[in-house]
Short mmCIF file of C-alpha atoms and ligand atoms in Angstrom, two decimals:
data_model
loop_
_atom_site.label_atom_id
_atom_site.label_comp_id
_atom_site.label_asym_id
_atom_site.label_seq_id
_atom_site.Cartn_x
_atom_site.Cartn_y
_atom_site.Cartn_z
CA UNK M 280 48.86 111.83 87.18
CA UNK M 281 48.09 115.44 88.06
CA UNK M 282 49.51 116.57 91.42
CA UNK M 283 46.57 118.73 92.48
CA UNK M 284 45.41 117.69 95.96
CA UNK M 285 47.92 114.80 96.10
CA UNK M 286 50.05 113.55 98.99
CA UNK M 287 53.73 113.33 98.09
CA UNK M 288 56.86 112.02 99.82
CA UNK M 289 60.27 113.10 98.51
CA UNK M 290 63.55 111.69 99.86
CA UNK M 291 66.78 113.64 99.60
CA UNK M 292 64.52 116.70 99.61
CA UNK M 293 66.78 118.84 101.79
CA UNK M 294 68.88 119.85 98.79
CA UNK M 295 69.26 119.86 95.02
CA UNK M 296 66.92 117.86 92.79
CA UNK M 297 64.78 116.51 95.66
CA UNK M 298 64.29 119.98 97.14
CA UNK M 299 63.29 121.28 93.71
CA UNK M 300 60.79 118.42 93.20
CA UNK M 301 59.28 119.02 96.66
CA UNK M 302 58.88 122.74 95.92
CA UNK M 303 57.49 122.06 92.42
CA UNK M 304 54.98 119.53 93.79
CA UNK M 305 53.79 122.10 96.31
CA UNK M 306 53.54 124.78 93.60
CA UNK M 307 51.56 122.33 91.43
CA UNK M 308 48.89 122.07 94.12
CA UNK M 309 49.91 118.99 96.13
CA UNK M 310 47.87 118.80 99.35
CA UNK M 311 50.84 117.78 101.48
CA UNK M 312 54.54 117.17 100.83
CA UNK M 313 56.72 115.13 103.19
CA UNK M 314 60.30 116.41 102.98
CA UNK M 315 62.67 113.60 103.99
CA UNK M 316 66.43 113.90 104.28
CA UNK M 317 69.42 112.61 106.20
CA UNK M 318 70.03 116.22 107.19
CA UNK M 319 66.98 116.97 109.32
CA UNK M 320 67.66 120.71 109.54
CA UNK M 321 67.68 120.99 105.73
CA UNK M 322 64.42 119.02 105.55
CA UNK M 323 62.95 121.44 108.11
CA UNK M 324 64.08 124.46 106.07
CA UNK M 325 62.31 123.20 102.93
CA UNK M 326 59.22 121.91 104.80
CA UNK M 327 58.80 125.27 106.55
CA UNK M 328 58.70 127.05 103.17
CA UNK M 329 56.04 124.77 101.68
CA UNK M 330 53.96 123.88 104.74
CA UNK M 331 55.12 120.26 104.59
CA UNK M 332 56.35 117.75 107.14
CA UNK M 333 60.09 117.34 107.70
CA UNK M 334 61.42 113.85 108.39
CA UNK M 335 65.04 113.19 109.36
CA UNK M 336 65.73 109.77 107.88
CA UNK M 337 68.42 107.50 106.50
CA UNK M 338 66.78 105.89 103.46
CA UNK M 339 68.91 102.77 103.88
CA UNK M 340 66.96 102.00 107.08
CA UNK M 341 63.91 99.98 105.98
CA UNK M 342 62.05 100.29 109.29
CA UNK M 343 62.43 104.09 109.14
CA UNK M 344 60.94 104.14 105.62
CA UNK M 345 58.04 101.94 106.80
CA UNK M 346 57.46 104.25 109.75
CA UNK M 347 57.50 107.38 107.57
CA UNK M 348 54.96 105.82 105.19
CA UNK M 349 52.70 104.68 108.04
CA UNK M 350 52.74 108.04 109.80
CA UNK M 351 52.03 109.83 106.50
CA UNK M 352 49.09 107.51 105.79
CA UNK M 353 47.75 108.16 109.32
CA UNK M 354 48.17 111.94 109.17
CA UNK M 355 47.38 112.75 105.55
CA UNK M 356 45.71 109.76 103.94
CA UNK M 357 46.75 107.84 100.82
CA UNK M 358 50.20 108.55 99.41
CA UNK M 359 49.90 109.34 95.70
CA UNK M 360 53.55 109.89 94.76
CA UNK M 361 56.75 108.62 96.35
CA UNK M 362 59.90 110.24 94.97
CA UNK M 363 62.87 108.06 95.92
CA UNK M 364 65.70 110.44 95.16
CA UNK M 365 68.34 110.49 97.92
CA UNK M 366 71.85 109.80 96.74
CA UNK M 367 75.50 110.73 96.96
CA UNK M 368 78.74 110.23 95.08
CA UNK M 369 82.07 108.50 95.40
CA UNK M 370 85.11 108.60 93.14
CA UNK M 371 86.82 105.24 93.44
CA UNK M 372 87.22 101.95 91.62
CA UNK M 373 88.30 98.57 93.00
CA UNK M 374 90.30 100.34 95.73
CA UNK M 375 87.05 101.55 97.35
CA UNK M 376 86.26 99.90 100.67
CA UNK M 377 83.61 97.16 100.80
CA UNK M 378 81.82 99.23 103.41
CA UNK M 379 81.62 102.29 101.14
CA UNK M 380 80.39 100.19 98.20
CA UNK M 381 77.78 98.52 100.42
CA UNK M 382 76.54 101.87 101.74
CA UNK M 383 76.11 103.18 98.22
CA UNK M 384 74.28 99.98 97.22
CA UNK M 385 71.89 100.45 100.11
CA UNK M 386 71.18 104.12 99.37
CA UNK M 387 70.98 103.85 95.56
CA UNK M 388 69.21 100.51 95.25
CA UNK M 389 67.87 98.95 98.45
CA UNK M 390 66.24 102.27 99.43
CA UNK M 391 64.11 102.13 96.24
CA UNK M 392 63.10 98.56 97.16
CA UNK M 393 62.22 99.65 100.72
CA UNK M 394 60.17 102.56 99.36
CA UNK M 395 58.24 100.36 96.92
CA UNK M 396 57.64 97.68 99.56
CA UNK M 397 56.35 100.26 102.04
CA UNK M 398 54.12 102.23 99.72
CA UNK M 399 52.81 99.76 97.13
CA UNK M 400 50.31 97.79 99.26
CA UNK M 401 48.14 100.85 99.97
CA UNK M 402 48.55 102.08 96.39
CA UNK M 403 47.55 98.69 94.97
CA UNK M 404 44.55 98.59 97.32
CA UNK M 405 43.37 101.87 95.73
CA UNK M 406 44.41 100.87 92.21
CA UNK M 407 46.50 104.03 91.85
CA UNK M 408 49.90 105.41 92.78
CA UNK M 409 53.17 106.68 91.36
CA UNK M 410 56.84 106.07 92.18
CA UNK M 411 59.55 108.25 90.71
CA UNK M 412 63.11 107.14 91.39
CA UNK M 413 66.22 109.15 90.67
CA UNK M 414 68.96 107.13 89.02
CA UNK M 415 71.34 108.97 86.64
CA UNK M 416 72.56 108.93 83.06
CA UNK M 417 75.35 106.91 84.71
CA UNK M 418 72.80 104.13 85.19
CA UNK M 419 72.28 103.92 81.43
CA UNK M 420 75.88 104.60 80.40
CA UNK M 421 78.56 104.68 83.13
CA UNK M 422 80.25 107.10 85.53
CA UNK M 423 83.90 107.50 84.69
CA UNK M 424 85.90 107.29 87.93
CA UNK M 425 83.20 105.75 90.14
CA UNK M 426 82.65 102.01 90.00
CA UNK M 427 80.04 101.96 92.78
CA UNK M 428 78.07 104.89 91.34
CA UNK M 429 77.95 103.25 87.90
CA UNK M 430 76.77 99.86 89.09
CA UNK M 431 74.29 101.06 91.73
CA UNK M 432 72.65 103.51 89.33
CA UNK M 433 72.41 100.78 86.67
CA UNK M 434 70.69 98.62 89.28
CA UNK M 435 68.30 101.47 90.08
CA UNK M 436 67.28 101.72 86.41
CA UNK M 437 66.85 97.96 86.17
CA UNK M 438 64.76 97.90 89.35
CA UNK M 439 62.46 100.66 88.08
CA UNK M 440 61.97 98.76 84.80
CA UNK M 441 61.13 95.57 86.69
CA UNK M 442 58.65 97.33 88.96
CA UNK M 443 56.98 99.01 86.00
CA UNK M 444 56.54 95.68 84.21
CA UNK M 445 55.32 93.91 87.36
CA UNK M 446 52.93 96.47 88.85
CA UNK M 447 51.50 98.43 85.91
CA UNK M 448 48.37 96.21 85.77
CA UNK M 449 47.65 97.16 89.40
CA UNK M 450 47.38 100.83 88.45
CA UNK M 451 50.89 101.80 89.59
CA UNK M 452 53.04 104.02 87.40
CA UNK M 453 56.80 104.49 87.53
CA UNK M 454 59.33 106.95 86.18
CA UNK M 455 63.11 106.91 86.45
CA UNK M 456 65.09 110.13 86.27
CA UNK M 457 68.44 109.87 84.45
CA UNK M 458 70.14 113.26 84.18
CA UNK M 459 73.75 114.11 83.44
CA UNK M 460 75.10 117.15 85.30
CA UNK M 461 72.74 119.15 87.52
CA UNK M 462 73.93 122.10 89.63
CA UNK M 463 73.47 120.81 93.19
CA UNK M 464 75.45 120.37 96.40
CA UNK M 465 76.08 116.68 95.80
CA UNK M 466 79.87 116.80 96.20
CA UNK M 467 79.70 118.81 99.42
CA UNK M 468 76.94 116.52 100.78
CA UNK M 469 78.82 113.28 100.08
CA UNK M 470 80.83 111.49 102.78
CA UNK M 471 84.04 111.25 100.72
CA UNK M 472 83.67 114.84 99.48
CA UNK M 473 87.30 115.91 99.46
CA UNK M 474 88.41 112.74 97.60
CA UNK M 475 85.59 113.18 95.06
CA UNK M 476 86.58 116.80 94.53
CA UNK M 477 90.24 115.93 94.09
CA UNK M 478 89.60 113.07 91.68
CA UNK M 479 86.85 114.55 89.51
CA UNK M 480 88.63 117.84 89.13
CA UNK M 481 85.46 119.61 88.03
CA UNK M 482 84.16 120.63 91.42
CA UNK M 483 85.68 121.18 94.79
CA UNK M 484 83.98 120.26 98.02
CA UNK M 485 82.61 123.74 98.55
CA UNK M 486 81.26 124.72 95.17
CA UNK M 487 77.82 124.07 93.79
CA UNK M 488 78.67 122.55 90.44
CA UNK M 489 77.73 119.00 91.38
CA UNK M 490 79.72 115.81 90.98
CA UNK M 491 78.62 115.14 87.46
CA UNK M 492 79.56 118.72 86.66
CA UNK M 493 83.14 117.44 86.60
CA UNK M 494 82.80 114.47 84.26
CA UNK M 495 79.38 114.76 82.64
CA UNK M 496 78.94 118.45 81.99
CA UNK M 497 79.67 118.34 78.25
CA UNK M 498 75.97 118.60 77.47
CA UNK M 499 75.35 121.36 80.01
CA UNK M 500 74.77 121.68 83.74
CA UNK M 501 71.04 121.99 84.42
CA UNK M 502 69.18 123.93 87.08
CA UNK M 503 67.41 121.59 89.55
CA UNK M 504 64.17 123.60 89.16
CA UNK M 505 64.13 122.83 85.42
CA UNK M 506 64.76 119.14 86.12
CA UNK M 507 61.88 119.16 88.62
CA UNK M 508 59.51 120.65 86.03
CA UNK M 509 60.48 117.89 83.58
CA UNK M 510 59.72 115.32 86.30
CA UNK M 511 56.26 116.78 86.92
CA UNK M 512 55.53 116.77 83.20
CA UNK M 513 56.68 113.13 82.93
CA UNK M 514 54.35 112.25 85.83
CA UNK M 515 51.45 113.99 84.07
CA UNK M 516 52.29 112.08 80.87
CA UNK M 517 53.07 108.82 82.71
CA UNK M 518 56.38 108.70 80.84
CA UNK M 519 58.86 106.15 82.23
CA UNK M 520 62.29 107.43 81.23
CA UNK M 521 63.12 111.05 82.06
CA UNK M 522 66.16 112.34 80.15
CA UNK M 523 66.74 116.00 80.98
CA UNK M 524 69.75 115.85 78.65
CA UNK M 525 68.23 114.50 75.40
CA UNK M 526 71.71 113.56 74.11
CA UNK M 527 71.64 110.62 76.53
CA UNK M 528 69.09 108.88 74.28
CA UNK M 529 71.62 108.93 71.43
CA UNK M 530 74.48 107.70 73.65
CA UNK M 531 72.29 104.86 74.95
CA UNK M 532 71.38 103.86 71.41
CA UNK M 533 75.05 103.84 70.38
CA UNK M 534 75.94 101.74 73.43
CA UNK M 535 73.21 99.21 72.60
CA UNK M 536 74.16 99.01 68.93
CA UNK M 537 77.92 98.45 69.22
CA UNK M 538 79.24 97.88 72.77
CA UNK M 539 82.92 97.56 71.77
CA UNK M 540 82.85 100.82 69.82
CA UNK M 541 81.12 102.52 72.75
CA UNK M 542 83.74 101.22 75.21
CA UNK M 543 86.52 102.52 72.97
CA UNK M 544 84.86 105.93 72.86
CA UNK M 545 84.49 105.99 76.65
CA UNK M 546 88.19 105.11 77.10
CA UNK M 547 89.15 108.00 74.82
CA UNK M 548 86.79 110.32 76.71
CA UNK M 549 88.34 109.22 80.03
CA UNK M 550 91.84 109.93 78.69
CA UNK M 551 90.72 113.38 77.58
CA UNK M 552 89.42 114.06 81.10
CA UNK M 553 92.82 113.08 82.55
CA UNK M 554 95.41 114.68 80.26
CA UNK M 555 98.12 114.06 82.90
CA UNK M 556 97.70 110.32 82.25
CA UNK M 557 96.68 109.65 85.84
CA UNK M 558 93.68 107.47 84.96
CA UNK M 559 91.23 106.24 87.65
CA UNK M 560 92.38 102.62 87.24
CA UNK M 561 95.93 103.61 88.23
CA UNK M 562 94.73 103.84 91.83
CA UNK M 563 95.42 100.11 92.18
CA UNK M 564 98.48 99.95 89.92
CA UNK M 565 101.39 98.01 91.54
P1 NAD A 617 72.24 116.86 96.75
O1 NAD A 617 73.38 116.47 97.60
O2 NAD A 617 72.03 118.31 96.47
O3 NAD A 617 70.89 116.26 97.34
C1 NAD A 617 70.85 114.92 97.78
C2 NAD A 617 70.21 114.87 99.14
O4 NAD A 617 70.11 113.47 99.53
C3 NAD A 617 71.03 115.58 100.23
O5 NAD A 617 70.22 116.52 100.91
C4 NAD A 617 71.46 114.46 101.16
O6 NAD A 617 71.50 114.84 102.53
C5 NAD A 617 70.39 113.40 100.90
N1 NAD A 617 70.85 112.05 101.27
C6 NAD A 617 72.02 111.47 100.95
N2 NAD A 617 72.09 110.25 101.50
C7 NAD A 617 70.93 110.06 102.18
C8 NAD A 617 70.41 109.00 102.96
N3 NAD A 617 71.11 107.88 103.19
N4 NAD A 617 69.17 109.15 103.49
C9 NAD A 617 68.47 110.28 103.30
N5 NAD A 617 68.91 111.33 102.59
C10 NAD A 617 70.13 111.21 102.03
O7 NAD A 617 72.41 116.07 95.36
P2 NAD A 617 71.48 115.94 94.07
O8 NAD A 617 72.37 116.16 92.93
O9 NAD A 617 70.24 116.71 94.22
O10 NAD A 617 71.17 114.38 94.13
C11 NAD A 617 69.87 113.84 94.09
C12 NAD A 617 69.89 112.57 93.26
O11 NAD A 617 70.21 112.90 91.91
C13 NAD A 617 70.94 111.54 93.70
O12 NAD A 617 70.37 110.26 93.68
C14 NAD A 617 72.02 111.68 92.64
O13 NAD A 617 72.77 110.50 92.49
C15 NAD A 617 71.20 112.01 91.42
N6 NAD A 617 71.91 112.65 90.31
C16 NAD A 617 72.54 113.84 90.49
C17 NAD A 617 73.20 114.44 89.41
C18 NAD A 617 73.96 115.75 89.54
O14 NAD A 617 74.72 116.12 88.64
N7 NAD A 617 73.75 116.51 90.60
C19 NAD A 617 73.18 113.81 88.16
C20 NAD A 617 72.51 112.59 88.03
C21 NAD A 617 71.87 112.04 89.11
#
């Protein structure tokens, strides 16, 4: 799909990867971009720059997603591309609270379901539409130190695969974005930011390195604008899996070929990240 004259909604567009995708969509000739974010003032900042509409929204609220889609359809006509991108990080294992795990589940998985449910009927009626969801390389591999991030991003990848299989014949196309480290404000923007900073060790709550900069930066920390350009190219090519770090393809292959060997390698990698021996699992040691 080419973005010229298209109507686009991007969630989590007040910062980082979502902001870069919103700006890139505008630069590529989109007719209108809806800039949605939990932080309304950040959405307004980006929308003002690109002549878009700012929406202050919590993507885990299904009725709010429905309302945003309906008002966009009313004001701007058919929605061509929905980028379901909002997300945040935690750094905890079994000791995390049920409430925190549930919140992450809602933002990283249910929000993609709400988006698809809201936008697909009008797309199917036209026989055309595109959904791009942001998961993470963690969804294909794992996120050392964050149980909830690992499992919710894996669910996001699985959901995107299922939707692509189920709705391709209706003219709908899907892509799932799975980067490693990208230089964004994700640590600072996350509710447990000081704990994440302390436990990941790679970024403090006020720098711009990004969560995965701490544990997944071995293959480089990318600029969000470059990631956004890769997303636009994938949309043009109707390519499902977007791997801004190409090494992730090799890691995924190794994981699929010999799971025990891969687990051993990940344990060694985790130990190397915590030379003091204070491994994430020790948080619930007796
Ligand atoms: P970011 O913090 O710069 O941007 C994320 C935006 O999402 C923020 O503006 C935040 O306010 C918004 N948001 C969070 N929860 C929300 C909610 N409930 N409703 C609406 N908006 C909400 O971080 P980013 O790195 O650009 O993250 C974007 C996506 O990329 C996330 O899904 C993240 O998990 C994923 N990701 C990031 C990295 C990385 O290294 N930065 C790597 C892989 C995947």
